[in-house]
Each structure stands twice: as C-alpha cells, then as structure tokens.
Amino acid sequence: MQNDPVDVLIIGAGASGAAIAWSLLETRMRILCLEQGPRLEDKDFPSRDDNYELARYGEFSCDPNVRRLKQDYPINADDSCIMPVNFNAVGGSTINFLGHWPRMKPSDFRTKSLDGVGEDWPVDYETLAPFYDMNDRVTGVSGLGGNPAYPDYTPELPPIPLGKLGQSLARGFNEKGYHWWPSDVSILSQDHDGRQKCVNAGTCDLGCSVGAKGGTNFTYWPVLENAGVELRSECRVREILVDEKTGMATGVLYHGADGQVHEQRTELVVVACNGVGTPRLLLNSKSKAFPEGLANRNGMVGKNLMFHPLTGVSGVFDEPMLGHEGPMACSILSQEFYETDPSRGFVRGYGLHSGRSTTPMTYALGGYGIDNPIPWGAEHREIMDNVYPYLAGLTVVCEDLPEEHNCVTLDPDLTDSDGIPAPKITYRLGENTRKMLRHGEERATDILLAAGAKKVLTKADGKVWWRAGWHQMGTCRMGKDPKTSVVNGWGRSHDVKNLFIVDGSIFPTAGAVNPTSTIQAMALYVGDSIKTNIETLFD
Ligand SMILES: Cc1cc2nc3c(=O)[nH]c(=O)nc-3n(C[C@H](O)[C@H](O)[C@H](O)COP(=O)(O)OP(=O)(O)OC[C@H]3O[C@@H](n4cnc5c(N)ncnc54)[C@H](O)[C@@H]3O)c2cc1C
Ligand code: SF4
C-alpha cells in the first residue's frame, strides 16, 4: 500500500524526533512522523491509581522485556551487565524519564584533546549554547543560575525545593568542601506556558498525569500538531528503502495500525529511534547498495555503545528523610569529581546525584534500577520500619568511554511482534569505569557520613545497576572522518546524503550527565544546519 509522498519523514516521536520537527516547521515542508507506539492520555498514566506501584512491574516498567507490549521490541542483553531501558509511545522515553536536565560541560566536547581518550565532537559547547537555550524555553526548565561548574546561564523557573533529603546531603558536601548545586530539571516549579506546576506526587517514571514534566507529549507535540505536522502513531518502520543507482533514501516500509505494510516515500529521512533502536533499524535496512545495513559501509553502525554506568550508596539517618516526596529527579548534583585529575588513577569523571528513596514496594523489591529485594519475614518488617524512612542516598553516574567491542547487533532469532529482528547488546565495563565507580562509592560514603548518616549501605553489592541503561549513546557516532564515523558534523550520513540521525547515537562521547537536554539541543542544531544548507543539502 503506497501513501502520498512527503518532504521530511521523521522516524520516532520521542525527545529528538519532536525537537527536529519543531526546528523544521518554518521551512513549510510537509513533515510526517511515524511512531511505533500509541498516543497516551492523562488517564492512561497509572500515577493516580491506588495500585500504581504494580504498574512498574508491568505495562509501565522501563524494561521492554518486562512490558512486552505490541509496540515494544525485545532486547537480548544476555551479554551485557546493563539492560537498555526505554518507552515506546508518542513522547518516547520522555514518557517515563525523570526530567533531570543537566547540560554537558565544555570539556565533554573535547576529551581527545584534553585527556587523549574518546573523540572530540565536531561541535563545541559555545555552538550548542543557543540551542540548549531554545530547547529549555520550549520544555520549561527549573533551576538556579550561577552554577560555577558551567559557563553562565539561568533557567527560566526557580529550582524545585531541595527537600529534607537534599538539604541533609548538602550539609555533607559543605562539610567536605565539595561542589554541589540545585539540579536543573525539566519539571515545572511554577505554572508555565499553559501547563500546571508539579504536584510532588513522586511517580514521574509512570508518566506525569498533570503535565508538569517536560515529556514531548506535553511540550513539542501539541505545538507541532497544531502547526500541521502529521503524526501517525502505531506505525512501526521495518526498513528504510534506497535507490540502488543513486544510493539515496527513497522512503520506508512500515507496519501500520491497520495491520498492513505500507510504503511511504519522502525526499528526506530523519532517524530518531534512540541509541539502540536507530542502529537496529539501519542494520535491518539491507539492500544491494548496502548489504551490511544502511549507512554502514565502514561497519561502524552499532559500534561504541555507551551508557552511564551507575552505582549508589545510601545513608541511614536519625530523622525521617521523606525521600519518597517530590519529583524523582535528583534535587542536588555535585560535579566535584567530573573533570580529569591524574592523581585519581582514571581519566574523565563522574557526577554525584542525590538519590531518592523510591516508593515502599519498589524499595522492598530491590529499588529503582536494581533487582536486589530485601529479605522477607521479621527482617523485612525491621528494614521497612527502621531503615527505609531514614534513607538518603547518592548515585555515582560515570562517564563511559567509547569502545568498539561494546555494540548493538541483530539477534539471529529474537524478533518483535511484526517479525522484525531484535537488537542484541554486547557490553562490558572498561577498567577506567571500574576505577571511577570505586572512587565514587568511597567519596559518596565519606559525604554521607559527614552529613550525619549513622550507617552506610550499598544495595548493588559492588555491581553496576542492571536496569540503568536509561542513556544509550554512541552507536552511529558523528565525526569528520567517514572511515570512523556514521554521520558528519551536522548529523547527515556520510554514505546517504538525504539521511539524517538526531538521537543520542550520534554522540562521539557520553559525558557524565543525563543526555536528553543535549540530545534535543543537537536535534535543533541539526535542523538548523539543514535549513542553512538547504540549497546544497544533497551535494
Ligand atoms: C526510566 C528512564 C528515566 C530517564 N531519566 C532521564 C533523566 O532524568 N534525564 C535525562 O536526560 N534522560 C533520562 N532518560 C533518558 C531519556 O528518556 C532519553 O535520553 C531520551 O528520551 C532519548 O530521546 P530519543 O529521541 O533518542 O529516544 P526516545 O525518546 O526513546 O524516542 C524514540 C522513539 O522512537 C520510536 N521508534 C523506535 N524504533 C522505531 C521504529 N522502527 N519505527 C517507529 N518508531 C520507532 C520509539 O517507539 C520511541 O518513541 C531516562 C530514560 C528512562 C527510560
Ligand atoms: S512529581 Fe511532579 S513531575 Fe513527577 S509525576 Fe508528579 S507532578 Fe509530574
């Protein structure tokens, strides 16, 4: 079945797909977005149901292998110590993300020059700064200007309250003389732009039913659809088609909501399927011109997968910490150990994020991101009464270095509900990361004790958190050299001149901050570059 051709076809309606659609609006081109997941309304989010916690172990799990919904694709992570997690719907993973919103730092774009590791980005912080600002305005960001860890910028809305937990941890940082700052979050601390401020329900991973969190279902998509961008949900792209003579993309084949396979033709394709979904789609798009997968002449598609390996330490305090109140994004962030210090024995660094205690059932079953339940019986009662309410924690969020053996390939057997091959993850921790994690655990312990904790616990037993594959980067990296990168300095495939990629897969390095603010700033930058180069776009 063939549909009317469009000018721009965007695949994926998450963070990056929405941002580039917004950037391209002013071109007046006909824009269509195909999204494999459904549209969700406020009533679909379980956050206000009595049994909301159960949803975390079913339809609203962040793990697609637990959800197993029609729109999900399974992921074989048997050869990985970290499971990639996501959400597939209009809004993508911003439906269940936590809205923590730090920017990457200037040094993150220059790790090769500064530290001899990773790659320098073809863009720098100064080039991206206006796109960060633009994205913050559409999204609605709360925070405090003047953070000495960054070049100057000031979020539009005041920070969310630190809460008892944040204030207690801040005391520990002060005692040690370490940097900390109220976190930037894409959560509204005040009513803004017709949206309601946060009501502190604390169930952000289950979808925000008041619209205070900066998911693109609340921010970009209403504006885009009003302006005429067409969004077809429940449409899963099977492969991207190419003209074998010209090597240009001509369109896609997709499985529609009607159960039929459709052909959609277009002048320009933008892939925005996240750091695992994007290489999966390209590897599934095999043709005579690209027998190893689209845009993969150099074999780099899927290589250099990076996460943010993570562990956590909790302190047990004398007073209740009220850790389950307020949004789940961290309230304070320390970048004391972010930049390289050769005396530490590793390069690059990590952030220390205040960690909330999660809701009771989730805590009892192992916590957020780990599977390590507390014991049943009398000990269970003791822990829930005398430990859980008194907890305040820090998570250690590490910069991962790009390593080619960490990769996304296609699983030979596993498929999604449309029979399309599923991704397989091969990933192990580098030695640099292991040292960083150990250093971070030790420093977090010192800070918690300095903050007044009477006891310090770790629930991960020396391992990284399993379901901490929230951030997926590097698998279609950008770069100037077509031999070592998949896209050029503004997101265009080296091999296919009308194919662009805009999600975290284009990151050459990972930084040690949550990536979505940078993913969207990059998508706006790519959109801007398309507009600037429109006359010679396919040369
Ligand atoms: C539980 C959780 C917490 C997180 N917390 C934070 C946080 O606090 N701060 C932060 O910065 N980041 C956070 N993240 C990460 C953040 O959600 C992602 O970085 C961001 O959403 C990535 O944007 P994206 O556009 O690349 O992908 P997504 O937002 O995941 O969107 C990709 C979309 O593409 C669609 N798609 C994929 N393949 C196809 C196909 N073949 N056909 C059609 N559609 C397809 C998917 O269904 C999906 O909707 C979190 C993520 C999770 C899961
Ligand atoms: S805590 Fe705030 S941001 Fe999180 S789900 Fe509730 S209202 Fe939304």
PDB file of C-alpha atoms in Angstrom, residues 165 169 323 328 330-332 353-358 391-395:
ATOM      1  CA  LEU A 165      16.833  14.833  51.800  1.00  0.00           C
ATOM      2  CA  LEU A 169      23.082  15.777  51.749  1.00  0.00           C
ATOM      3  CA  GLY A 323      12.743  10.540  50.343  1.00  0.00           C
ATOM      4  CA  MET A 328      12.090  11.662  41.321  1.00  0.00           C
ATOM      5  CA  CYS A 330      17.667  14.461  41.848  1.00  0.00           C
ATOM      6  CA  SER A 331      17.437  17.719  43.750  1.00  0.00           C
ATOM      7  CA  ILE A 332      21.172  18.383  44.062  1.00  0.00           C
ATOM      8  CA  HIS A 353      23.391  12.840  42.262  1.00  0.00           C
ATOM      9  CA  SER A 354      21.128  12.925  45.297  1.00  0.00           C
ATOM     10  CA  GLY A 355      19.085   9.716  45.128  1.00  0.00           C
ATOM     11  CA  ARG A 356      15.505   9.489  46.265  1.00  0.00           C
ATOM     12  CA  SER A 357      14.269   6.523  48.263  1.00  0.00           C
ATOM     13  CA  THR A 358      11.516   5.451  45.815  1.00  0.00           C
ATOM     14  CA  LEU A 391      17.417   6.738  53.985  1.00  0.00           C
ATOM     15  CA  ALA A 392      19.134   9.374  51.862  1.00  0.00           C
ATOM     16  CA  GLY A 393      21.379   8.275  49.050  1.00  0.00           C
ATOM     17  CA  LEU A 394      23.870   9.360  46.422  1.00  0.00           C
ATOM     18  CA  THR A 395      24.239   7.818  42.985  1.00  0.00           C
TER      19      THR A 395
END
